[in-house]
Amino acid sequence: MAKKLKALLIGDAMIVGSEFQLAAQKYLSGFTSEVKVSDWEPDWQKLQARRLEVEKKGPEIEEVDALIKAEGKDAELLAGLFLPISSKVFDAMPNLKIAGVSRAGLENVNVKEATKRGILVFNIEGRNAEAVSDFAVGLMLSECRNIARAHFAIKNGQWRKAFSNSSWVPELKGKNVGIVGFGYIGRLVAQKLSGFGVNILVYDPFVKPEDVSAAGATLVEKDKLFSDSDFISLHARMSESTKNMVGAKELGLMKSTAYLINTGRAGLVDEQALLSVLREKKIAGAGLDVFLDEPLKPDSEFLTLDNVTLSTHIAGTTKEALTRSPEILLEDISKLLQGQKPRFVINKEVLEQPAFKEWLAGVQQ
């Protein structure tokens, strides 16, 4: 008889634990003996502040969640969204075998320590890809066509016609759009822009050239992308190697009529260098959904600039992106437990560890 698992499902203000519970009932009911549910941070504003700090500094800065302290000792499966999954969590869950987050980012998971302890880590890709790619195109149009600025002016009793880019307000047709990072989101941006008649340039050192060509795009070096593009949209993963990958050098290569769009991670861009080129109007403008400090401080220079469109880290927040993600995660975990091949395992080497193989065989019987 197959072994049944105890699972802890810990949501937050963005995706509550009950959503994970519904997904578990759909995909894990045949594998679980007990399921405990809670929310790590149920306050929306506090969640935004805490998750940002975890993304900057890693999960070890947070204390262990109360449910994990109370129920984690004999649990073998842990799932959540922004829940910090640290070495302290692993200490409190000595029998843990699977840890999953229903997001693409892994900033809140200590993957290295999980691998060392034989814990298989899952994330998901594509949860908010449609949402973010839609938003990136929208932010591009809003910034270059002054949509948000015109709206703000009307709301404040002005019928504004003159803007900082009035002498070169662009159409998209025939323009070069540079996409930095050609994963799922980057490819969707390229696909959605194809109807505008743009030329797509791609910088991604990890992508296959034939995949770029198949998408109707051109693979180029980073310097060429920054010097030749009229719009640049950032979709690279955040890591030590990509931190501040867009700095003074790259921004200095951009045309004075070009726009930078960032719906990815704030850390991809040297924020002070960006403020400098915007202040001096060395580029036409920027559309930003992510910032090093969120929410922006009242004295942020971004609030004083007239050539930037700002949004509140909402690119990936749609009804569909939120409701589908627990199901994507727990369905993938269920594939593993059924003896099928899962899509989203991060540390595949754990699958070859003898202790994990023995445990999995007991679950799959």
PDB file of C-alpha atoms in Angstrom, residues 6 8 10 34 36-38 64-75 89 92-93:
ATOM      1  CA  LYS A   6       1.122  15.122   5.299  1.00  0.00           C
ATOM      2  CA  LEU A   8       1.416  22.053   4.567  1.00  0.00           C
ATOM      3  CA  ILE A  10       0.747  28.239   3.129  1.00  0.00           C
ATOM      4  CA  GLU A  34      -3.521  15.184   6.178  1.00  0.00           C
ATOM      5  CA  LYS A  36      -2.859  21.809   6.953  1.00  0.00           C
ATOM      6  CA  VAL A  37      -3.542  25.275   5.546  1.00  0.00           C
ATOM      7  CA  SER A  38      -2.684  28.828   6.590  1.00  0.00           C
ATOM      8  CA  VAL A  64       9.794  30.234  10.434  1.00  0.00           C
ATOM      9  CA  ASP A  65       6.041  30.439   9.803  1.00  0.00           C
ATOM     10  CA  ALA A  66       3.819  29.519  12.757  1.00  0.00           C
ATOM     11  CA  LEU A  67       2.122  26.598  10.977  1.00  0.00           C
ATOM     12  CA  ILE A  68       5.504  25.097  10.123  1.00  0.00           C
ATOM     13  CA  LYS A  69       6.589  25.374  13.760  1.00  0.00           C
ATOM     14  CA  ALA A  70       3.399  23.694  14.927  1.00  0.00           C
ATOM     15  CA  GLU A  71       2.833  21.061  12.245  1.00  0.00           C
ATOM     16  CA  GLY A  72       6.041  20.744  10.245  1.00  0.00           C
ATOM     17  CA  LYS A  73       7.857  17.977  12.104  1.00  0.00           C
ATOM     18  CA  ASP A  74       6.167  15.096  10.268  1.00  0.00           C
ATOM     19  CA  ALA A  75       5.142  16.887   7.047  1.00  0.00           C
ATOM     20  CA  VAL A  89      12.295  25.853   7.662  1.00  0.00           C
ATOM     21  CA  ALA A  92      11.740  22.550  11.476  1.00  0.00           C
ATOM     22  CA  MET A  93      10.650  20.011   8.830  1.00  0.00           C
TER      23      MET A  93
END
